[in-house]
Short mmCIF file of C-alpha atoms in Angstrom, two decimals:
data_model
loop_
_atom_site.label_atom_id
_atom_site.label_comp_id
_atom_site.label_asym_id
_atom_site.label_seq_id
_atom_site.Cartn_x
_atom_site.Cartn_y
_atom_site.Cartn_z
CA UNK A 238 -19.32 -9.33 30.61
CA UNK A 239 -18.10 -11.54 27.77
CA UNK A 240 -21.09 -13.91 28.21
CA UNK A 241 -23.48 -10.99 27.78
CA UNK A 242 -21.57 -9.88 24.73
CA UNK A 243 -21.74 -13.36 23.26
CA UNK A 244 -25.47 -13.71 23.93
CA UNK A 245 -26.15 -10.49 21.99
CA UNK A 246 -24.39 -11.92 18.91
CA UNK A 247 -26.66 -13.28 16.22
CA UNK A 248 -26.18 -16.13 13.75
CA UNK A 249 -27.65 -15.36 10.31
CA UNK A 250 -27.59 -16.83 6.81
CA UNK A 251 -25.62 -15.04 4.11
CA UNK A 252 -28.92 -14.03 2.44
CA UNK A 253 -29.89 -12.02 5.56
CA UNK A 254 -26.65 -10.05 5.42
CA UNK A 255 -26.90 -6.31 4.73
CA UNK A 256 -24.33 -3.52 4.23
CA UNK A 257 -23.51 -1.92 7.60
CA UNK A 258 -23.62 -5.18 9.59
CA UNK A 259 -20.61 -6.06 11.75
CA UNK A 260 -19.39 -9.61 11.08
CA UNK A 261 -17.54 -11.53 13.81
CA UNK A 262 -17.10 -14.91 12.08
CA UNK A 263 -18.21 -16.90 9.05
CA UNK A 264 -19.02 -20.51 8.22
CA UNK A 265 -18.54 -22.23 4.88
CA UNK A 266 -20.80 -25.19 4.08
CA UNK A 267 -21.13 -26.16 7.74
CA UNK A 268 -17.42 -25.68 8.67
CA UNK A 269 -16.12 -22.71 10.61
CA UNK A 270 -13.52 -20.80 8.59
CA UNK A 271 -10.61 -18.75 9.82
CA UNK A 272 -11.69 -15.40 8.34
CA UNK A 273 -9.05 -12.75 7.80
CA UNK A 274 -10.66 -10.64 10.52
CA UNK A 275 -13.92 -9.29 11.79
CA UNK A 276 -15.28 -6.05 10.37
CA UNK A 277 -18.11 -4.24 8.65
CA UNK A 278 -19.80 -5.23 5.41
CA UNK A 279 -19.30 -2.17 3.25
CA UNK A 280 -21.42 -2.96 0.18
CA UNK A 281 -23.63 -5.44 -1.69
CA UNK A 282 -20.49 -6.21 -3.74
CA UNK A 283 -18.87 -7.39 -0.49
CA UNK A 284 -21.83 -9.74 0.14
CA UNK A 285 -21.61 -11.22 -3.38
CA UNK A 286 -17.94 -12.05 -2.75
CA UNK A 287 -18.83 -13.92 0.44
CA UNK A 288 -21.46 -15.94 -1.42
CA UNK A 289 -18.92 -16.66 -4.18
CA UNK A 290 -16.42 -17.85 -1.57
CA UNK A 291 -19.00 -20.38 -0.36
CA UNK A 292 -19.95 -18.64 2.90
CA UNK A 293 -23.36 -19.87 4.12
CA UNK A 294 -23.73 -18.56 7.70
CA UNK A 295 -22.23 -15.68 9.69
CA UNK A 296 -22.20 -14.41 13.24
CA UNK A 297 -22.92 -10.67 13.50
CA UNK A 298 -22.99 -8.23 16.38
CA UNK A 299 -26.23 -6.22 15.98
CA UNK A 300 -25.12 -3.66 18.59
CA UNK A 301 -22.31 -2.50 16.28
CA UNK A 302 -24.37 -2.08 13.10
CA UNK A 303 -23.67 1.29 11.42
CA UNK A 304 -24.79 3.36 8.46
CA UNK A 305 -22.63 2.40 5.51
CA UNK A 306 -21.10 5.88 5.09
CA UNK A 307 -19.82 5.80 8.69
CA UNK A 308 -18.01 2.49 8.30
CA UNK A 309 -14.33 2.62 9.21
CA UNK A 310 -13.30 -1.01 9.66
CA UNK A 311 -14.11 -2.92 6.50
CA UNK A 312 -14.31 -6.70 6.50
CA UNK A 313 -11.35 -7.70 4.35
CA UNK A 314 -12.02 -9.74 1.26
CA UNK A 315 -12.40 -13.46 1.87
CA UNK A 316 -10.58 -15.40 -0.81
CA UNK A 317 -12.36 -17.92 -2.99
CA UNK A 318 -9.71 -20.40 -1.91
CA UNK A 319 -9.71 -19.25 1.76
CA UNK A 320 -6.15 -20.51 2.28
CA UNK A 321 -3.35 -17.99 1.60
CA UNK A 322 -1.14 -18.64 -1.42
CA UNK A 323 2.37 -19.93 -0.92
CA UNK A 324 3.81 -16.64 -2.11
CA UNK A 325 2.59 -14.90 1.01
CA UNK A 326 4.60 -16.99 3.45
CA UNK A 327 7.42 -15.28 5.25
CA UNK A 328 10.51 -15.85 3.18
CA UNK A 329 13.77 -17.53 4.13
CA UNK A 330 13.15 -16.75 7.78
CA UNK A 331 15.17 -13.52 7.88
CA UNK A 332 13.89 -11.25 10.63
CA UNK A 333 12.85 -7.67 10.11
CA UNK A 334 15.74 -6.47 12.26
CA UNK A 335 18.28 -8.46 10.24
CA UNK A 336 16.97 -7.12 6.92
CA UNK A 337 16.39 -3.55 8.10
CA UNK A 338 20.06 -2.48 7.93
CA UNK A 339 20.41 -3.82 4.39
CA UNK A 340 17.06 -2.34 3.34
CA UNK A 341 18.00 1.07 4.72
CA UNK A 342 21.26 1.10 2.74
CA UNK A 343 19.50 -0.22 -0.37
CA UNK A 344 16.89 2.51 -0.12
CA UNK A 345 19.54 5.24 0.23
CA UNK A 346 21.57 3.81 -2.67
CA UNK A 347 18.47 3.59 -4.89
CA UNK A 348 17.62 7.21 -4.05
CA UNK A 349 21.13 8.31 -5.05
CA UNK A 350 20.77 6.38 -8.28
CA UNK A 351 17.42 8.08 -9.00
CA UNK A 352 19.13 11.48 -8.53
CA UNK A 353 21.91 10.38 -10.88
CA UNK A 354 19.43 9.14 -13.53
CA UNK A 355 17.40 12.35 -13.37
CA UNK A 356 20.54 14.49 -13.61
CA UNK A 357 21.91 12.59 -16.60
CA UNK A 358 18.49 12.84 -18.23
CA UNK A 359 18.44 16.61 -17.80
CA UNK A 360 21.99 16.97 -19.13
CA UNK A 361 22.32 14.26 -21.81
CA UNK A 362 18.73 13.04 -22.38
CA UNK A 363 19.91 9.44 -21.83
CA UNK A 364 19.91 7.04 -18.88
CA UNK A 365 21.81 3.94 -17.82
CA UNK A 366 19.09 1.29 -17.62
CA UNK A 367 21.55 -1.39 -16.53
CA UNK A 368 22.32 0.47 -13.31
CA UNK A 369 18.59 0.91 -12.66
CA UNK A 370 18.07 -2.83 -13.20
CA UNK A 371 20.82 -3.72 -10.72
CA UNK A 372 19.17 -1.48 -8.14
CA UNK A 373 15.65 -2.89 -8.66
CA UNK A 374 16.93 -6.49 -8.68
CA UNK A 375 18.47 -5.78 -5.27
CA UNK A 376 15.08 -4.40 -4.11
CA UNK A 377 13.36 -7.59 -5.26
CA UNK A 378 16.02 -9.68 -3.45
CA UNK A 379 15.41 -7.78 -0.22
CA UNK A 380 11.63 -8.19 -0.50
CA UNK A 381 12.03 -11.94 -1.00
CA UNK A 382 14.26 -12.11 2.10
CA UNK A 383 11.90 -10.08 4.30
CA UNK A 384 9.29 -7.92 2.64
CA UNK A 385 8.51 -5.85 5.73
CA UNK A 386 11.83 -4.00 5.82
CA UNK A 387 11.46 -2.10 2.54
CA UNK A 388 7.72 -1.77 3.16
CA UNK A 389 8.73 0.17 6.28
CA UNK A 390 11.05 2.41 4.31
CA UNK A 391 8.23 3.52 2.00
CA UNK A 392 6.54 5.18 4.97
CA UNK A 393 9.50 7.52 5.58
CA UNK A 394 9.54 10.56 3.39
CA UNK A 395 11.36 13.83 2.97
CA UNK A 396 9.03 16.49 1.54
CA UNK A 397 11.41 17.98 -0.98
CA UNK A 398 12.49 14.65 -2.49
CA UNK A 399 9.07 13.63 -3.78
CA UNK A 400 10.02 12.71 -7.35
CA UNK A 401 12.91 10.49 -6.27
CA UNK A 402 11.14 8.81 -3.37
CA UNK A 403 7.87 8.38 -5.24
CA UNK A 404 9.49 6.39 -8.06
CA UNK A 405 11.40 4.26 -5.58
CA UNK A 406 8.35 3.65 -3.37
CA UNK A 407 6.21 2.74 -6.36
CA UNK A 408 8.87 0.20 -7.36
CA UNK A 409 8.85 -1.33 -3.86
CA UNK A 410 5.04 -1.34 -3.62
CA UNK A 411 4.69 -2.83 -7.12
CA UNK A 412 7.10 -5.63 -6.12
CA UNK A 413 5.14 -6.33 -2.92
CA UNK A 414 1.89 -6.35 -4.90
CA UNK A 415 3.17 -8.69 -7.64
CA UNK A 416 4.67 -11.04 -5.02
CA UNK A 417 1.33 -11.07 -3.18
CA UNK A 418 -0.36 -12.06 -6.46
CA UNK A 419 2.22 -14.89 -6.82
CA UNK A 420 3.78 -13.62 -10.07
CA UNK A 421 6.95 -15.35 -11.28
CA UNK A 422 10.16 -13.85 -9.94
CA UNK A 423 11.39 -12.99 -13.45
CA UNK A 424 8.22 -10.96 -14.16
CA UNK A 425 8.42 -9.26 -10.75
CA UNK A 426 11.93 -8.01 -11.63
CA UNK A 427 10.61 -6.43 -14.85
CA UNK A 428 7.71 -4.80 -13.00
CA UNK A 429 10.06 -3.39 -10.36
CA UNK A 430 12.23 -1.84 -13.08
CA UNK A 431 9.22 -0.43 -14.95
CA UNK A 432 7.83 1.10 -11.75
CA UNK A 433 11.26 2.58 -10.92
CA UNK A 434 11.30 4.32 -14.32
CA UNK A 435 7.57 5.09 -14.64
CA UNK A 436 7.90 8.84 -14.00
CA UNK A 437 11.30 9.64 -15.56
CA UNK A 438 9.66 11.92 -18.14
CA UNK A 439 8.68 14.31 -15.34
CA UNK A 440 12.21 15.66 -15.05
CA UNK A 441 11.80 17.02 -18.60
CA UNK A 442 8.67 18.97 -17.62
CA UNK A 443 9.41 22.65 -16.81
CA UNK A 444 10.15 22.88 -13.05
CA UNK A 445 7.69 25.74 -12.50
CA UNK A 446 4.89 23.36 -13.59
CA UNK A 447 6.33 20.23 -11.98
CA UNK A 448 6.72 21.88 -8.55
CA UNK A 449 3.78 24.25 -8.69
CA UNK A 450 1.87 24.15 -5.40
CA UNK A 451 -1.87 23.87 -5.89
CA UNK A 452 -3.97 23.31 -8.98
CA UNK A 453 -2.51 23.50 -12.47
CA UNK A 454 -4.26 25.54 -15.18
CA UNK A 455 -5.69 23.45 -18.08
CA UNK A 456 -2.69 24.47 -20.23
CA UNK A 457 -0.19 23.53 -17.49
CA UNK A 458 -1.99 20.22 -16.99
CA UNK A 459 -1.55 19.41 -20.69
CA UNK A 460 2.19 20.07 -20.33
CA UNK A 461 2.31 17.89 -17.19
CA UNK A 462 0.54 15.05 -19.04
CA UNK A 463 3.33 15.09 -21.64
CA UNK A 464 5.65 13.43 -19.09
CA UNK A 465 4.39 9.99 -20.18
CA UNK A 466 5.41 10.44 -23.83
CA UNK A 467 8.65 12.19 -22.81
CA UNK A 468 9.53 9.17 -20.66
CA UNK A 469 8.75 6.75 -23.50
CA UNK A 470 10.98 8.78 -25.86
CA UNK A 471 13.91 8.36 -23.46
CA UNK A 472 13.31 4.62 -23.12
CA UNK A 473 13.28 4.14 -26.91
CA UNK A 474 17.06 4.64 -26.72
CA UNK A 475 17.17 1.21 -24.98
CA UNK A 476 15.82 -1.26 -27.57
CA UNK A 477 16.37 -4.32 -25.31
CA UNK A 478 13.96 -3.10 -22.63
CA UNK A 479 11.26 -5.70 -21.85
CA UNK A 480 7.77 -4.89 -23.15
CA UNK A 481 6.42 -4.94 -19.57
CA UNK A 482 8.68 -2.01 -18.62
CA UNK A 483 7.33 0.06 -21.52
CA UNK A 484 3.76 -0.97 -20.70
CA UNK A 485 4.05 0.34 -17.14
CA UNK A 486 5.36 3.72 -18.31
CA UNK A 487 2.69 3.89 -21.04
CA UNK A 488 -0.30 2.95 -18.89
CA UNK A 489 0.29 4.33 -15.39
CA UNK A 490 -2.15 7.22 -15.95
CA UNK A 491 -4.73 5.31 -18.01
CA UNK A 492 -8.07 4.60 -16.30
CA UNK A 493 -10.68 1.90 -16.97
CA UNK A 494 -13.41 4.41 -17.87
CA UNK A 495 -11.27 5.95 -20.64
CA UNK A 496 -10.69 9.19 -18.71
CA UNK A 497 -6.97 8.68 -18.23
CA UNK A 498 -4.08 9.78 -20.46
CA UNK A 499 -2.21 9.97 -22.82
CA UNK A 500 -4.22 7.56 -25.02
CA UNK A 501 -7.60 7.47 -23.16
CA UNK A 502 -7.40 3.67 -23.23
CA UNK A 503 -10.50 1.81 -22.05
CA UNK A 504 -10.99 -1.30 -19.93
CA UNK A 505 -10.26 -3.88 -22.66
CA UNK A 506 -7.09 -2.06 -23.74
CA UNK A 507 -5.46 -1.80 -20.31
CA UNK A 508 -3.37 -4.78 -19.27
CA UNK A 509 -3.23 -6.30 -15.79
CA UNK A 510 0.10 -4.60 -15.05
CA UNK A 511 -1.35 -1.30 -16.34
CA UNK A 512 -4.19 -1.68 -13.85
CA UNK A 513 -1.74 -2.54 -11.05
CA UNK A 514 0.59 0.43 -11.64
CA UNK A 515 -2.42 2.82 -11.72
CA UNK A 516 -3.41 1.69 -8.21
CA UNK A 517 0.13 1.70 -6.77
CA UNK A 518 1.06 5.06 -8.31
CA UNK A 519 -2.16 6.74 -7.06
CA UNK A 520 -1.82 5.25 -3.57
CA UNK A 521 1.75 6.46 -3.14
CA UNK A 522 0.94 9.93 -4.49
CA UNK A 523 -2.01 10.25 -2.07
CA UNK A 524 -0.03 9.14 1.00
CA UNK A 525 3.06 11.29 0.24
CA UNK A 526 3.79 14.50 2.11
CA UNK A 527 4.52 17.28 -0.36
CA UNK A 528 5.88 20.75 0.22
CA UNK A 529 2.35 22.10 -0.26
CA UNK A 530 0.18 19.30 1.17
CA UNK A 531 0.17 16.74 3.94
CA UNK A 532 -0.08 13.13 2.79
CA UNK A 533 -3.21 11.25 3.80
CA UNK A 534 -3.33 8.16 6.02
CA UNK A 535 -3.24 4.83 4.15
CA UNK A 536 -6.79 3.96 5.24
CA UNK A 537 -8.14 7.14 3.65
CA UNK A 538 -6.21 6.44 0.44
CA UNK A 539 -7.63 2.88 0.39
CA UNK A 540 -11.15 4.27 0.76
CA UNK A 541 -10.63 6.65 -2.19
CA UNK A 542 -9.29 3.80 -4.35
CA UNK A 543 -12.30 1.67 -3.36
CA UNK A 544 -14.70 4.53 -4.08
CA UNK A 545 -13.12 5.12 -7.50
CA UNK A 546 -13.34 1.42 -8.42
CA UNK A 547 -14.66 0.01 -10.68
CA UNK A 548 -14.80 3.23 -12.79
CA UNK A 549 -11.14 4.25 -12.60
CA UNK A 550 -9.47 1.24 -10.98
CA UNK A 551 -9.90 -2.51 -11.16
CA UNK A 552 -12.11 -3.51 -8.24
CA UNK A 553 -10.57 -6.93 -7.57
CA UNK A 554 -7.03 -5.57 -7.78
CA UNK A 555 -7.81 -2.70 -5.36
CA UNK A 556 -9.07 -5.26 -2.83
CA UNK A 557 -5.99 -7.42 -3.39
CA UNK A 558 -3.76 -4.35 -2.91
CA UNK A 559 -5.41 -3.52 0.44
CA UNK A 560 -5.03 -7.17 1.38
CA UNK A 561 -1.36 -7.08 0.41
CA UNK A 562 -0.41 -3.94 2.37
CA UNK A 563 -2.79 -4.62 5.26
CA UNK A 564 -5.43 -2.25 6.61
CA UNK A 565 -2.59 -0.66 8.61
CA UNK A 566 0.52 -0.93 6.37
CA UNK A 567 3.91 -1.78 7.87
CA UNK A 568 5.66 1.34 9.17
CA UNK A 569 2.41 3.23 9.89
CA UNK A 570 2.51 5.25 13.12
CA UNK A 571 -0.46 4.47 15.39
CA UNK A 572 -1.79 5.47 18.79
CA UNK A 573 -3.20 2.65 20.91
CA UNK A 574 -6.16 2.97 23.27
CA UNK A 575 -3.68 2.91 26.19
CA UNK A 576 -2.09 6.11 24.86
CA UNK A 577 1.07 4.33 23.69
CA UNK A 578 2.53 5.23 20.30
CA UNK A 579 4.05 2.62 18.07
CA UNK A 580 4.81 1.52 14.54
CA UNK A 581 3.11 -1.34 12.75
CA UNK A 582 5.97 -3.83 12.52
CA UNK A 583 4.26 -6.99 11.22
CA UNK A 584 0.89 -7.81 9.68
CA UNK A 585 -1.40 -10.36 11.18
CA UNK A 586 -2.80 -12.07 8.09
CA UNK A 587 -5.63 -13.76 10.00
CA UNK A 588 -6.65 -10.59 11.84
CA UNK A 589 -5.66 -7.50 9.83
CA UNK A 590 -7.11 -5.09 12.41
CA UNK A 591 -4.86 -6.57 15.11
CA UNK A 592 -1.28 -6.36 13.75
CA UNK A 593 2.05 -6.33 15.62
CA UNK A 594 3.04 -2.91 16.94
CA UNK A 595 6.43 -1.77 18.25
CA UNK A 596 5.57 0.68 20.99
CA UNK A 597 8.14 3.27 22.08
CA UNK A 598 6.34 6.29 23.58
CA UNK A 599 3.57 6.99 26.09
CA UNK A 600 1.48 10.04 25.19
CA UNK A 601 -0.14 10.14 28.64
CA UNK A 602 3.22 10.42 30.36
CA UNK A 603 4.77 12.37 27.45
CA UNK A 604 7.88 10.25 27.56
CA UNK A 605 9.70 7.46 25.77
CA UNK A 606 9.17 3.94 27.12
CA UNK A 607 11.17 0.73 26.73
CA UNK A 608 10.54 -0.57 23.26
CA UNK A 609 8.55 -3.78 22.93
CA UNK A 610 6.58 -5.48 20.20
CA UNK A 611 2.93 -6.22 20.98
CA UNK A 612 0.88 -8.77 19.07
CA UNK A 613 -2.53 -7.11 19.38
CA UNK A 614 -4.30 -10.37 18.49
CA UNK A 615 -3.14 -11.90 21.80
CA UNK A 616 -5.87 -11.43 24.39
CA UNK A 617 -3.33 -10.59 27.11
CA UNK A 618 -2.82 -7.26 25.33
CA UNK A 619 -5.98 -5.31 26.03
CA UNK A 620 -4.70 -2.59 23.71
CA UNK A 621 -6.24 -1.84 20.34
CA UNK A 622 -5.45 0.69 17.62
CA UNK A 623 -7.18 3.95 18.40
CA UNK A 624 -6.06 5.86 15.30
CA UNK A 625 -3.29 6.40 12.76
CA UNK A 626 -1.30 9.54 13.45
CA UNK A 627 1.21 11.78 11.74
CA UNK A 628 4.73 12.06 13.18
CA UNK A 629 4.27 15.85 13.25
CA UNK A 630 1.42 15.55 15.76
CA UNK A 631 3.87 14.40 18.41
CA UNK A 632 6.98 16.09 17.09
CA UNK A 633 8.66 12.77 16.36
CA UNK A 634 11.63 12.44 14.06
CA UNK A 635 10.43 9.21 12.50
CA UNK A 636 13.59 8.64 10.52
CA UNK A 637 15.76 8.79 13.63
CA UNK A 638 13.33 6.62 15.54
CA UNK A 639 13.29 3.99 12.79
CA UNK A 640 17.03 3.72 12.81
CA UNK A 641 16.97 3.25 16.59
CA UNK A 642 14.02 0.86 16.48
CA UNK A 643 15.60 -1.57 14.08
CA UNK A 644 19.26 -1.33 14.93
CA UNK A 645 19.24 -2.29 18.58
#
């Protein structure tokens, strides 16, 4: 069987590559390279990147070629340098299980602090930035110990706490993103604080507009857009705030084509951190469950970000963001081809489509099973990811499961 499969594979030069082809492996100037994973070529842009990275030959599977619009598994970006940066290595060797208890408490404490900040803003129009900084510094510490624990927490949401959880998740995701891009620790701490505070002006928007289910009228949308300037007004009370914090609040709704707000900045005027926060903020908003809408799966959100780049979002940064979170982000609930349900517990940097999954339930038997972690890249596990699912589809209390899964 495998011999037949291999004989149907075809070696081609990079110039013969077309969108829709399924790539199994690549070669760079005569040497075989450990590509991040196999997958489809989604666009001509994708091909240019491979050429830029020095790829000369590829092995493709002609039997899996698809029309571009039907592509689901995209070949992840291959770095110019091929080797991962030091910043991506697992840090200090603390396991997910060890960090999970701390991360869970940190997340709850940071949520309480968000509530407190929003309340004091409503009552006194001021906030305690020092407390927020202590909280975000602790988030950065946790991510440097083991980044997967807080990444997991961002996948757990309570529908009626959107404003609080969104700001916290954006802070966590911004930290993960900046760490992935190998920013200095000191800068990462400023970005985490800026992301934590990016939406504080929203609490000053009338609640009937802020919580309105469905589409806002043009007038209501104008009021909603005022949250950026309202947030900046509040932060002016804190003259020592780093410029980067202000920049994040100012630019999180600006878009490269000048169609964002409040200043309709264009490409040249939007900084790198402004481009980063736009991606992170949009991704978290799209994947969040709200009272009036179900959040979308990460893969769908990634596709929308890719589709809207380079007009709205920075193309290279969107690809880096997908690379950072992984095609299946940590904490995503998936169903395997065997019918088992599990949570993505670790990324597999060399093969993003074959991560580690903690399985805990068998949908064919409709019962819980002994929990184990499968490394899908190991050939002994014949299982593969069939699809991402929503906890509601199987009536799972994900929060309760998480606590059980990581506090054995």
